[in-house]
PDB file of C-alpha atoms in Angstrom:
ATOM      1  CA  UNK A  17      42.084  22.013  13.785  1.00  0.00           C
ATOM      2  CA  UNK A  18      38.817  24.014  13.912  1.00  0.00           C
ATOM      3  CA  UNK A  19      36.195  23.374  11.218  1.00  0.00           C
ATOM      4  CA  UNK A  20      36.694  25.424   8.102  1.00  0.00           C
ATOM      5  CA  UNK A  21      34.504  28.528   7.812  1.00  0.00           C
ATOM      6  CA  UNK A  22      31.263  28.401   5.877  1.00  0.00           C
ATOM      7  CA  UNK A  23      30.888  30.344   2.603  1.00  0.00           C
ATOM      8  CA  UNK A  24      28.820  32.889   4.558  1.00  0.00           C
ATOM      9  CA  UNK A  25      31.659  33.406   7.063  1.00  0.00           C
ATOM     10  CA  UNK A  26      34.217  33.774   4.268  1.00  0.00           C
ATOM     11  CA  UNK A  27      31.982  36.300   2.510  1.00  0.00           C
ATOM     12  CA  UNK A  28      31.501  38.306   5.718  1.00  0.00           C
ATOM     13  CA  UNK A  29      35.259  38.346   6.304  1.00  0.00           C
ATOM     14  CA  UNK A  30      35.920  39.483   2.729  1.00  0.00           C
ATOM     15  CA  UNK A  31      33.216  42.163   2.968  1.00  0.00           C
ATOM     16  CA  UNK A  32      34.962  43.522   6.052  1.00  0.00           C
ATOM     17  CA  UNK A  33      38.349  43.486   4.300  1.00  0.00           C
ATOM     18  CA  UNK A  34      36.871  45.197   1.238  1.00  0.00           C
ATOM     19  CA  UNK A  35      35.312  47.977   3.306  1.00  0.00           C
ATOM     20  CA  UNK A  36      38.589  48.508   5.175  1.00  0.00           C
ATOM     21  CA  UNK A  37      40.606  48.442   1.956  1.00  0.00           C
ATOM     22  CA  UNK A  38      38.402  51.003   0.221  1.00  0.00           C
ATOM     23  CA  UNK A  39      38.395  53.244   3.285  1.00  0.00           C
ATOM     24  CA  UNK A  40      42.172  53.162   3.561  1.00  0.00           C
ATOM     25  CA  UNK A  41      43.361  52.967  -0.022  1.00  0.00           C
ATOM     26  CA  UNK A  42      40.458  54.021  -2.230  1.00  0.00           C
ATOM     27  CA  UNK A  43      39.327  55.496  -4.415  1.00  0.00           C
ATOM     28  CA  UNK A  44      41.432  53.778  -6.979  1.00  0.00           C
ATOM     29  CA  UNK A  45      41.492  50.848  -9.287  1.00  0.00           C
ATOM     30  CA  UNK A  46      44.311  48.682  -7.909  1.00  0.00           C
ATOM     31  CA  UNK A  47      43.159  48.381  -4.296  1.00  0.00           C
ATOM     32  CA  UNK A  48      44.667  45.486  -2.337  1.00  0.00           C
ATOM     33  CA  UNK A  49      43.663  43.816   0.933  1.00  0.00           C
ATOM     34  CA  UNK A  50      46.844  41.889   1.714  1.00  0.00           C
ATOM     35  CA  UNK A  51      50.254  42.214   3.346  1.00  0.00           C
ATOM     36  CA  UNK A  52      53.113  44.115   1.727  1.00  0.00           C
ATOM     37  CA  UNK A  53      56.904  44.167   1.748  1.00  0.00           C
ATOM     38  CA  UNK A  54      58.760  47.030   3.444  1.00  0.00           C
ATOM     39  CA  UNK A  55      62.539  47.344   3.321  1.00  0.00           C
ATOM     40  CA  UNK A  56      62.878  50.756   4.976  1.00  0.00           C
ATOM     41  CA  UNK A  57      60.645  52.633   7.400  1.00  0.00           C
ATOM     42  CA  UNK A  58      60.095  56.396   7.215  1.00  0.00           C
ATOM     43  CA  UNK A  59      61.162  58.637  10.111  1.00  0.00           C
ATOM     44  CA  UNK A  60      58.666  58.728  13.020  1.00  0.00           C
ATOM     45  CA  UNK A  61      55.755  61.098  12.572  1.00  0.00           C
ATOM     46  CA  UNK A  62      55.136  60.512   8.863  1.00  0.00           C
ATOM     47  CA  UNK A  63      51.764  61.990   7.814  1.00  0.00           C
ATOM     48  CA  UNK A  64      48.795  59.773   7.012  1.00  0.00           C
ATOM     49  CA  UNK A  65      48.875  60.264   3.203  1.00  0.00           C
ATOM     50  CA  UNK A  66      52.543  59.238   3.083  1.00  0.00           C
ATOM     51  CA  UNK A  67      51.813  56.136   5.157  1.00  0.00           C
ATOM     52  CA  UNK A  68      49.006  55.157   2.802  1.00  0.00           C
ATOM     53  CA  UNK A  69      51.261  55.609  -0.220  1.00  0.00           C
ATOM     54  CA  UNK A  70      53.976  53.496   1.400  1.00  0.00           C
ATOM     55  CA  UNK A  71      51.505  50.753   2.310  1.00  0.00           C
ATOM     56  CA  UNK A  72      50.122  50.668  -1.237  1.00  0.00           C
ATOM     57  CA  UNK A  73      53.647  50.496  -2.643  1.00  0.00           C
ATOM     58  CA  UNK A  74      54.454  47.670  -0.212  1.00  0.00           C
ATOM     59  CA  UNK A  75      51.453  45.659  -1.398  1.00  0.00           C
ATOM     60  CA  UNK A  76      52.503  46.119  -5.022  1.00  0.00           C
ATOM     61  CA  UNK A  77      56.046  45.069  -4.047  1.00  0.00           C
ATOM     62  CA  UNK A  78      54.659  41.766  -2.753  1.00  0.00           C
ATOM     63  CA  UNK A  79      53.052  41.062  -6.125  1.00  0.00           C
ATOM     64  CA  UNK A  80      56.255  42.052  -7.916  1.00  0.00           C
ATOM     65  CA  UNK A  81      58.259  39.605  -5.799  1.00  0.00           C
ATOM     66  CA  UNK A  82      55.722  36.862  -6.439  1.00  0.00           C
ATOM     67  CA  UNK A  83      55.955  37.557 -10.180  1.00  0.00           C
ATOM     68  CA  UNK A  84      59.748  37.377  -9.963  1.00  0.00           C
ATOM     69  CA  UNK A  85      59.516  33.992  -8.240  1.00  0.00           C
ATOM     70  CA  UNK A  86      57.151  32.767 -10.971  1.00  0.00           C
ATOM     71  CA  UNK A  87      59.552  33.671 -13.767  1.00  0.00           C
ATOM     72  CA  UNK A  88      58.488  34.747 -17.223  1.00  0.00           C
ATOM     73  CA  UNK A  89      54.724  35.171 -17.644  1.00  0.00           C
ATOM     74  CA  UNK A  90      53.906  35.051 -21.371  1.00  0.00           C
ATOM     75  CA  UNK A  91      51.483  37.561 -22.910  1.00  0.00           C
ATOM     76  CA  UNK A  92      47.964  36.162 -22.887  1.00  0.00           C
ATOM     77  CA  UNK A  93      48.750  33.674 -20.119  1.00  0.00           C
ATOM     78  CA  UNK A  94      45.476  32.332 -18.669  1.00  0.00           C
ATOM     79  CA  UNK A  95      45.471  33.183 -14.955  1.00  0.00           C
ATOM     80  CA  UNK A  96      42.980  32.466 -12.183  1.00  0.00           C
ATOM     81  CA  UNK A  97      43.374  35.067  -9.420  1.00  0.00           C
ATOM     82  CA  UNK A  98      41.805  33.731  -6.239  1.00  0.00           C
ATOM     83  CA  UNK A  99      40.477  35.868  -3.442  1.00  0.00           C
ATOM     84  CA  UNK A 100      41.622  39.272  -4.661  1.00  0.00           C
ATOM     85  CA  UNK A 101      38.466  40.716  -3.018  1.00  0.00           C
ATOM     86  CA  UNK A 102      38.638  44.080  -4.831  1.00  0.00           C
ATOM     87  CA  UNK A 103      40.383  42.830  -7.959  1.00  0.00           C
ATOM     88  CA  UNK A 104      43.633  44.700  -7.359  1.00  0.00           C
ATOM     89  CA  UNK A 105      45.718  41.606  -8.014  1.00  0.00           C
ATOM     90  CA  UNK A 106      43.797  40.741 -11.175  1.00  0.00           C
ATOM     91  CA  UNK A 107      44.408  44.245 -12.521  1.00  0.00           C
ATOM     92  CA  UNK A 108      48.097  43.942 -11.648  1.00  0.00           C
ATOM     93  CA  UNK A 109      48.544  40.715 -13.621  1.00  0.00           C
ATOM     94  CA  UNK A 110      46.555  42.095 -16.560  1.00  0.00           C
ATOM     95  CA  UNK A 111      48.271  45.496 -16.674  1.00  0.00           C
ATOM     96  CA  UNK A 112      51.845  44.579 -15.797  1.00  0.00           C
ATOM     97  CA  UNK A 113      52.066  41.124 -17.391  1.00  0.00           C
ATOM     98  CA  UNK A 114      49.333  41.255 -20.046  1.00  0.00           C
ATOM     99  CA  UNK A 115      47.713  38.128 -18.644  1.00  0.00           C
ATOM    100  CA  UNK A 116      44.132  37.115 -19.330  1.00  0.00           C
ATOM    101  CA  UNK A 117      42.726  36.941 -15.802  1.00  0.00           C
ATOM    102  CA  UNK A 118      39.669  35.354 -14.250  1.00  0.00           C
ATOM    103  CA  UNK A 119      39.181  37.211 -10.957  1.00  0.00           C
ATOM    104  CA  UNK A 120      37.412  34.925  -8.492  1.00  0.00           C
ATOM    105  CA  UNK A 121      35.505  36.966  -5.873  1.00  0.00           C
ATOM    106  CA  UNK A 122      33.290  35.866  -2.988  1.00  0.00           C
ATOM    107  CA  UNK A 123      31.200  39.029  -2.477  1.00  0.00           C
ATOM    108  CA  UNK A 124      28.454  39.596  -5.090  1.00  0.00           C
ATOM    109  CA  UNK A 125      28.754  43.394  -4.904  1.00  0.00           C
ATOM    110  CA  UNK A 126      32.411  43.185  -5.902  1.00  0.00           C
ATOM    111  CA  UNK A 127      31.699  41.609  -9.301  1.00  0.00           C
ATOM    112  CA  UNK A 128      30.500  44.881 -10.811  1.00  0.00           C
ATOM    113  CA  UNK A 129      33.113  46.858  -8.909  1.00  0.00           C
ATOM    114  CA  UNK A 130      35.953  44.736 -10.330  1.00  0.00           C
ATOM    115  CA  UNK A 131      34.413  44.968 -13.789  1.00  0.00           C
ATOM    116  CA  UNK A 132      34.257  48.773 -13.479  1.00  0.00           C
ATOM    117  CA  UNK A 133      37.821  48.997 -12.190  1.00  0.00           C
ATOM    118  CA  UNK A 134      39.008  46.889 -15.137  1.00  0.00           C
ATOM    119  CA  UNK A 135      37.142  49.127 -17.579  1.00  0.00           C
ATOM    120  CA  UNK A 136      38.633  52.273 -16.039  1.00  0.00           C
ATOM    121  CA  UNK A 137      42.100  50.711 -16.171  1.00  0.00           C
ATOM    122  CA  UNK A 138      41.712  49.845 -19.847  1.00  0.00           C
ATOM    123  CA  UNK A 139      41.916  46.067 -19.342  1.00  0.00           C
ATOM    124  CA  UNK A 140      38.241  45.101 -19.484  1.00  0.00           C
ATOM    125  CA  UNK A 141      39.094  42.677 -22.285  1.00  0.00           C
ATOM    126  CA  UNK A 142      41.635  40.888 -20.072  1.00  0.00           C
ATOM    127  CA  UNK A 143      39.874  40.755 -16.670  1.00  0.00           C
ATOM    128  CA  UNK A 144      36.733  38.707 -16.130  1.00  0.00           C
ATOM    129  CA  UNK A 145      35.290  38.750 -12.574  1.00  0.00           C
ATOM    130  CA  UNK A 146      33.601  35.538 -11.515  1.00  0.00           C
ATOM    131  CA  UNK A 147      31.525  35.028  -8.371  1.00  0.00           C
ATOM    132  CA  UNK A 148      32.575  32.028  -6.316  1.00  0.00           C
ATOM    133  CA  UNK A 149      29.412  30.169  -5.348  1.00  0.00           C
ATOM    134  CA  UNK A 150      31.049  27.337  -3.419  1.00  0.00           C
ATOM    135  CA  UNK A 151      31.066  25.082  -6.449  1.00  0.00           C
ATOM    136  CA  UNK A 152      34.173  24.745  -8.621  1.00  0.00           C
ATOM    137  CA  UNK A 153      33.325  26.560 -11.875  1.00  0.00           C
ATOM    138  CA  UNK A 154      36.772  26.094 -13.398  1.00  0.00           C
ATOM    139  CA  UNK A 155      37.240  24.041 -16.516  1.00  0.00           C
ATOM    140  CA  UNK A 156      39.725  21.178 -16.468  1.00  0.00           C
ATOM    141  CA  UNK A 157      43.259  22.009 -17.588  1.00  0.00           C
ATOM    142  CA  UNK A 158      42.352  25.582 -18.460  1.00  0.00           C
ATOM    143  CA  UNK A 159      44.808  27.761 -16.546  1.00  0.00           C
ATOM    144  CA  UNK A 160      48.506  28.410 -17.048  1.00  0.00           C
ATOM    145  CA  UNK A 161      48.721  29.847 -13.533  1.00  0.00           C
ATOM    146  CA  UNK A 162      46.555  29.958 -10.414  1.00  0.00           C
ATOM    147  CA  UNK A 163      47.490  32.713  -7.958  1.00  0.00           C
ATOM    148  CA  UNK A 164      46.362  32.719  -4.329  1.00  0.00           C
ATOM    149  CA  UNK A 165      47.444  35.663  -2.170  1.00  0.00           C
ATOM    150  CA  UNK A 166      46.416  35.101   1.466  1.00  0.00           C
ATOM    151  CA  UNK A 167      43.548  32.906   0.381  1.00  0.00           C
ATOM    152  CA  UNK A 168      44.519  29.353   1.326  1.00  0.00           C
ATOM    153  CA  UNK A 169      43.841  29.501   5.069  1.00  0.00           C
ATOM    154  CA  UNK A 170      40.057  29.260   4.887  1.00  0.00           C
ATOM    155  CA  UNK A 171      40.163  26.273   2.511  1.00  0.00           C
ATOM    156  CA  UNK A 172      40.454  22.523   3.119  1.00  0.00           C
ATOM    157  CA  UNK A 173      43.961  22.546   1.676  1.00  0.00           C
ATOM    158  CA  UNK A 174      44.428  18.932   0.566  1.00  0.00           C
ATOM    159  CA  UNK A 175      41.159  18.922  -1.382  1.00  0.00           C
ATOM    160  CA  UNK A 176      41.818  22.398  -2.775  1.00  0.00           C
ATOM    161  CA  UNK A 177      45.308  21.454  -3.975  1.00  0.00           C
ATOM    162  CA  UNK A 178      43.914  18.407  -5.784  1.00  0.00           C
ATOM    163  CA  UNK A 179      41.386  20.644  -7.519  1.00  0.00           C
ATOM    164  CA  UNK A 180      44.099  23.129  -8.427  1.00  0.00           C
ATOM    165  CA  UNK A 181      46.077  20.313 -10.050  1.00  0.00           C
ATOM    166  CA  UNK A 182      43.158  19.301 -12.257  1.00  0.00           C
ATOM    167  CA  UNK A 183      42.492  22.912 -13.330  1.00  0.00           C
ATOM    168  CA  UNK A 184      46.094  23.666 -14.280  1.00  0.00           C
ATOM    169  CA  UNK A 185      47.338  22.843 -17.727  1.00  0.00           C
ATOM    170  CA  UNK A 186      50.293  20.424 -17.780  1.00  0.00           C
ATOM    171  CA  UNK A 187      53.322  22.489 -16.793  1.00  0.00           C
ATOM    172  CA  UNK A 188      51.115  25.150 -15.203  1.00  0.00           C
ATOM    173  CA  UNK A 189      51.989  26.745 -11.886  1.00  0.00           C
ATOM    174  CA  UNK A 190      50.382  27.583  -8.568  1.00  0.00           C
ATOM    175  CA  UNK A 191      51.737  30.764  -6.949  1.00  0.00           C
ATOM    176  CA  UNK A 192      50.977  31.335  -3.259  1.00  0.00           C
ATOM    177  CA  UNK A 193      51.742  34.234  -0.932  1.00  0.00           C
ATOM    178  CA  UNK A 194      50.633  33.442   2.610  1.00  0.00           C
ATOM    179  CA  UNK A 195      51.524  33.161   6.263  1.00  0.00           C
ATOM    180  CA  UNK A 196      52.198  29.740   7.831  1.00  0.00           C
ATOM    181  CA  UNK A 197      53.048  28.691  11.333  1.00  0.00           C
ATOM    182  CA  UNK A 198      56.352  27.087  12.187  1.00  0.00           C
ATOM    183  CA  UNK A 199      55.331  26.659  15.832  1.00  0.00           C
ATOM    184  CA  UNK A 200      51.568  26.370  16.467  1.00  0.00           C
ATOM    185  CA  UNK A 201      51.990  28.234  19.759  1.00  0.00           C
ATOM    186  CA  UNK A 202      52.845  31.370  17.738  1.00  0.00           C
ATOM    187  CA  UNK A 203      49.162  31.723  16.778  1.00  0.00           C
ATOM    188  CA  UNK A 204      47.023  32.929  19.714  1.00  0.00           C
ATOM    189  CA  UNK A 205      43.393  31.771  20.025  1.00  0.00           C
ATOM    190  CA  UNK A 206      41.058  33.876  17.916  1.00  0.00           C
ATOM    191  CA  UNK A 207      37.734  33.888  16.098  1.00  0.00           C
ATOM    192  CA  UNK A 208      39.355  35.624  13.140  1.00  0.00           C
ATOM    193  CA  UNK A 209      38.784  33.296  10.135  1.00  0.00           C
ATOM    194  CA  UNK A 210      42.239  34.016   8.718  1.00  0.00           C
ATOM    195  CA  UNK A 211      44.208  33.632  11.941  1.00  0.00           C
ATOM    196  CA  UNK A 212      42.550  30.535  13.359  1.00  0.00           C
ATOM    197  CA  UNK A 213      43.085  28.576  10.128  1.00  0.00           C
ATOM    198  CA  UNK A 214      46.768  29.295   9.611  1.00  0.00           C
ATOM    199  CA  UNK A 215      48.435  26.005   8.770  1.00  0.00           C
ATOM    200  CA  UNK A 216      51.945  24.626   8.857  1.00  0.00           C
ATOM    201  CA  UNK A 217      54.338  25.017   5.962  1.00  0.00           C
ATOM    202  CA  UNK A 218      55.398  21.366   6.083  1.00  0.00           C
ATOM    203  CA  UNK A 219      51.794  20.122   5.952  1.00  0.00           C
ATOM    204  CA  UNK A 220      50.977  22.414   3.023  1.00  0.00           C
ATOM    205  CA  UNK A 221      53.994  21.284   1.010  1.00  0.00           C
ATOM    206  CA  UNK A 222      53.284  17.623   1.782  1.00  0.00           C
ATOM    207  CA  UNK A 223      49.671  18.012   0.619  1.00  0.00           C
ATOM    208  CA  UNK A 224      50.858  19.788  -2.532  1.00  0.00           C
ATOM    209  CA  UNK A 225      53.277  16.953  -3.300  1.00  0.00           C
ATOM    210  CA  UNK A 226      50.521  14.387  -2.777  1.00  0.00           C
ATOM    211  CA  UNK A 227      48.338  16.380  -5.200  1.00  0.00           C
ATOM    212  CA  UNK A 228      51.007  16.233  -7.907  1.00  0.00           C
ATOM    213  CA  UNK A 229      52.406  19.752  -7.471  1.00  0.00           C
ATOM    214  CA  UNK A 230      56.173  20.018  -7.142  1.00  0.00           C
ATOM    215  CA  UNK A 231      57.861  22.878  -5.316  1.00  0.00           C
ATOM    216  CA  UNK A 232      59.839  25.119  -7.647  1.00  0.00           C
ATOM    217  CA  UNK A 233      60.464  28.221  -5.505  1.00  0.00           C
ATOM    218  CA  UNK A 234      60.205  28.942  -1.779  1.00  0.00           C
ATOM    219  CA  UNK A 235      61.098  32.457  -0.646  1.00  0.00           C
ATOM    220  CA  UNK A 236      60.837  33.377   3.030  1.00  0.00           C
ATOM    221  CA  UNK A 237      59.996  37.108   3.110  1.00  0.00           C
ATOM    222  CA  UNK A 238      58.963  37.226   6.782  1.00  0.00           C
ATOM    223  CA  UNK A 239      61.446  39.934   7.762  1.00  0.00           C
ATOM    224  CA  UNK A 240      60.232  42.188   4.943  1.00  0.00           C
ATOM    225  CA  UNK A 241      56.593  41.970   6.062  1.00  0.00           C
ATOM    226  CA  UNK A 242      57.205  43.163   9.637  1.00  0.00           C
ATOM    227  CA  UNK A 243      57.541  46.804   8.586  1.00  0.00           C
ATOM    228  CA  UNK A 244      54.159  46.631   6.865  1.00  0.00           C
ATOM    229  CA  UNK A 245      52.482  46.078  10.219  1.00  0.00           C
ATOM    230  CA  UNK A 246      54.549  48.845  11.801  1.00  0.00           C
ATOM    231  CA  UNK A 247      53.263  51.253   9.149  1.00  0.00           C
ATOM    232  CA  UNK A 248      49.726  49.906   9.625  1.00  0.00           C
ATOM    233  CA  UNK A 249      49.918  50.649  13.348  1.00  0.00           C
ATOM    234  CA  UNK A 250      51.138  54.171  12.615  1.00  0.00           C
ATOM    235  CA  UNK A 251      48.255  54.698  10.205  1.00  0.00           C
ATOM    236  CA  UNK A 252      45.818  53.474  12.863  1.00  0.00           C
ATOM    237  CA  UNK A 253      46.850  56.423  15.022  1.00  0.00           C
ATOM    238  CA  UNK A 254      45.978  58.863  12.226  1.00  0.00           C
ATOM    239  CA  UNK A 255      42.650  57.113  11.605  1.00  0.00           C
ATOM    240  CA  UNK A 256      41.630  57.198  15.262  1.00  0.00           C
ATOM    241  CA  UNK A 257      42.775  60.794  15.638  1.00  0.00           C
ATOM    242  CA  UNK A 258      40.667  61.807  12.642  1.00  0.00           C
ATOM    243  CA  UNK A 259      37.594  60.408  14.411  1.00  0.00           C
ATOM    244  CA  UNK A 260      38.424  61.756  17.875  1.00  0.00           C
ATOM    245  CA  UNK A 261      37.095  65.005  19.309  1.00  0.00           C
ATOM    246  CA  UNK A 262      39.821  67.657  19.763  1.00  0.00           C
ATOM    247  CA  UNK A 263      40.294  67.395  23.528  1.00  0.00           C
ATOM    248  CA  UNK A 264      42.806  65.663  25.772  1.00  0.00           C
ATOM    249  CA  UNK A 265      40.459  62.940  26.997  1.00  0.00           C
ATOM    250  CA  UNK A 266      39.479  61.968  23.451  1.00  0.00           C
ATOM    251  CA  UNK A 267      43.120  61.985  22.402  1.00  0.00           C
ATOM    252  CA  UNK A 268      44.019  59.631  25.240  1.00  0.00           C
ATOM    253  CA  UNK A 269      41.080  57.367  24.379  1.00  0.00           C
ATOM    254  CA  UNK A 270      42.111  57.289  20.722  1.00  0.00           C
ATOM    255  CA  UNK A 271      45.675  56.304  21.571  1.00  0.00           C
ATOM    256  CA  UNK A 272      44.457  53.594  23.954  1.00  0.00           C
ATOM    257  CA  UNK A 273      42.171  52.251  21.223  1.00  0.00           C
ATOM    258  CA  UNK A 274      45.111  52.124  18.823  1.00  0.00           C
ATOM    259  CA  UNK A 275      47.226  50.222  21.335  1.00  0.00           C
ATOM    260  CA  UNK A 276      44.466  47.674  21.936  1.00  0.00           C
ATOM    261  CA  UNK A 277      43.809  47.154  18.229  1.00  0.00           C
ATOM    262  CA  UNK A 278      47.515  46.861  17.447  1.00  0.00           C
ATOM    263  CA  UNK A 279      48.017  44.358  20.249  1.00  0.00           C
ATOM    264  CA  UNK A 280      45.108  42.276  18.959  1.00  0.00           C
ATOM    265  CA  UNK A 281      45.819  42.430  15.234  1.00  0.00           C
ATOM    266  CA  UNK A 282      49.499  43.250  14.713  1.00  0.00           C
ATOM    267  CA  UNK A 283      51.847  42.568  17.603  1.00  0.00           C
ATOM    268  CA  UNK A 284      51.416  38.779  17.744  1.00  0.00           C
ATOM    269  CA  UNK A 285      52.022  38.643  14.001  1.00  0.00           C
ATOM    270  CA  UNK A 286      55.132  40.825  14.129  1.00  0.00           C
ATOM    271  CA  UNK A 287      56.516  38.840  17.057  1.00  0.00           C
ATOM    272  CA  UNK A 288      55.968  35.511  15.314  1.00  0.00           C
ATOM    273  CA  UNK A 289      57.538  36.725  12.071  1.00  0.00           C
ATOM    274  CA  UNK A 290      60.564  38.053  13.941  1.00  0.00           C
ATOM    275  CA  UNK A 291      61.213  35.059  16.206  1.00  0.00           C
ATOM    276  CA  UNK A 292      60.585  32.356  13.615  1.00  0.00           C
ATOM    277  CA  UNK A 293      57.274  31.123  14.998  1.00  0.00           C
ATOM    278  CA  UNK A 294      55.585  32.235  11.765  1.00  0.00           C
ATOM    279  CA  UNK A 295      56.764  32.343   8.173  1.00  0.00           C
ATOM    280  CA  UNK A 296      55.408  34.542   5.403  1.00  0.00           C
ATOM    281  CA  UNK A 297      56.320  32.695   2.237  1.00  0.00           C
ATOM    282  CA  UNK A 298      56.130  33.032  -1.514  1.00  0.00           C
ATOM    283  CA  UNK A 299      55.673  29.588  -3.034  1.00  0.00           C
ATOM    284  CA  UNK A 300      55.654  28.474  -6.657  1.00  0.00           C
ATOM    285  CA  UNK A 301      54.539  24.912  -7.345  1.00  0.00           C
ATOM    286  CA  UNK A 302      54.231  23.327 -10.762  1.00  0.00           C
ATOM    287  CA  UNK A 303      52.135  20.579 -12.268  1.00  0.00           C
ATOM    288  CA  UNK A 304      54.222  18.097 -14.172  1.00  0.00           C
ATOM    289  CA  UNK A 305      54.328  18.797 -17.963  1.00  0.00           C
TER     290      UNK A 305
END
């Protein structure tokens, strides 16, 4: 297992995701930087704006499914949203479930951005952005729920799960949406901080049990995430075409660039999700009452 990334590396990765998310899905308040769920693909040749709308809807669908797995979320529930990057998840929990959300972010510039988004969305009183400095700023037994969407890979999981347990109130829950390997060979070598730290489902659940968190729900949504990456690849074509000069050589270069980027970032993931080498899971774990 490679050493876990430094706070600087995590921040750089999140800065890159934030820039990509704003470029693709901004301007807007609920901007997400994570996978989504797609049940039906559009016909080939869908225009770029439609693809963006479908990708945004898919990301919201992931949060809706996670909320369904969590069960009833009472008004005023104290939630810690980890790694939302642009605060889209925090706004979702505040707007759709009337939760009181601490939005933990790793990029200093995003603190004011999340605060502004919350103000524009009318939930400034229910969303409080907090910069993660590498130290645990959370009070003991404060939160009713801790939510981590694609944010567990860069963390030393056993230690993190123990800390989650101490920060949850008795009976509180941890909700996770993330990708895990079933076969380690499904993850190709990479310097990407998310990919190279994917862990196994069995090891994560064992560490959670050791930390005093009991599994309550485990939904495998792998098949529903594959279409998200198909749509992302289609959108890549539109993005490269928008930057290409209007001649045949530039068109060919743009399409080749799309193929290379898709092969690097998407195809291994789709293949693993389809053949069972990877699992994208929604997990709900609960601290004993």
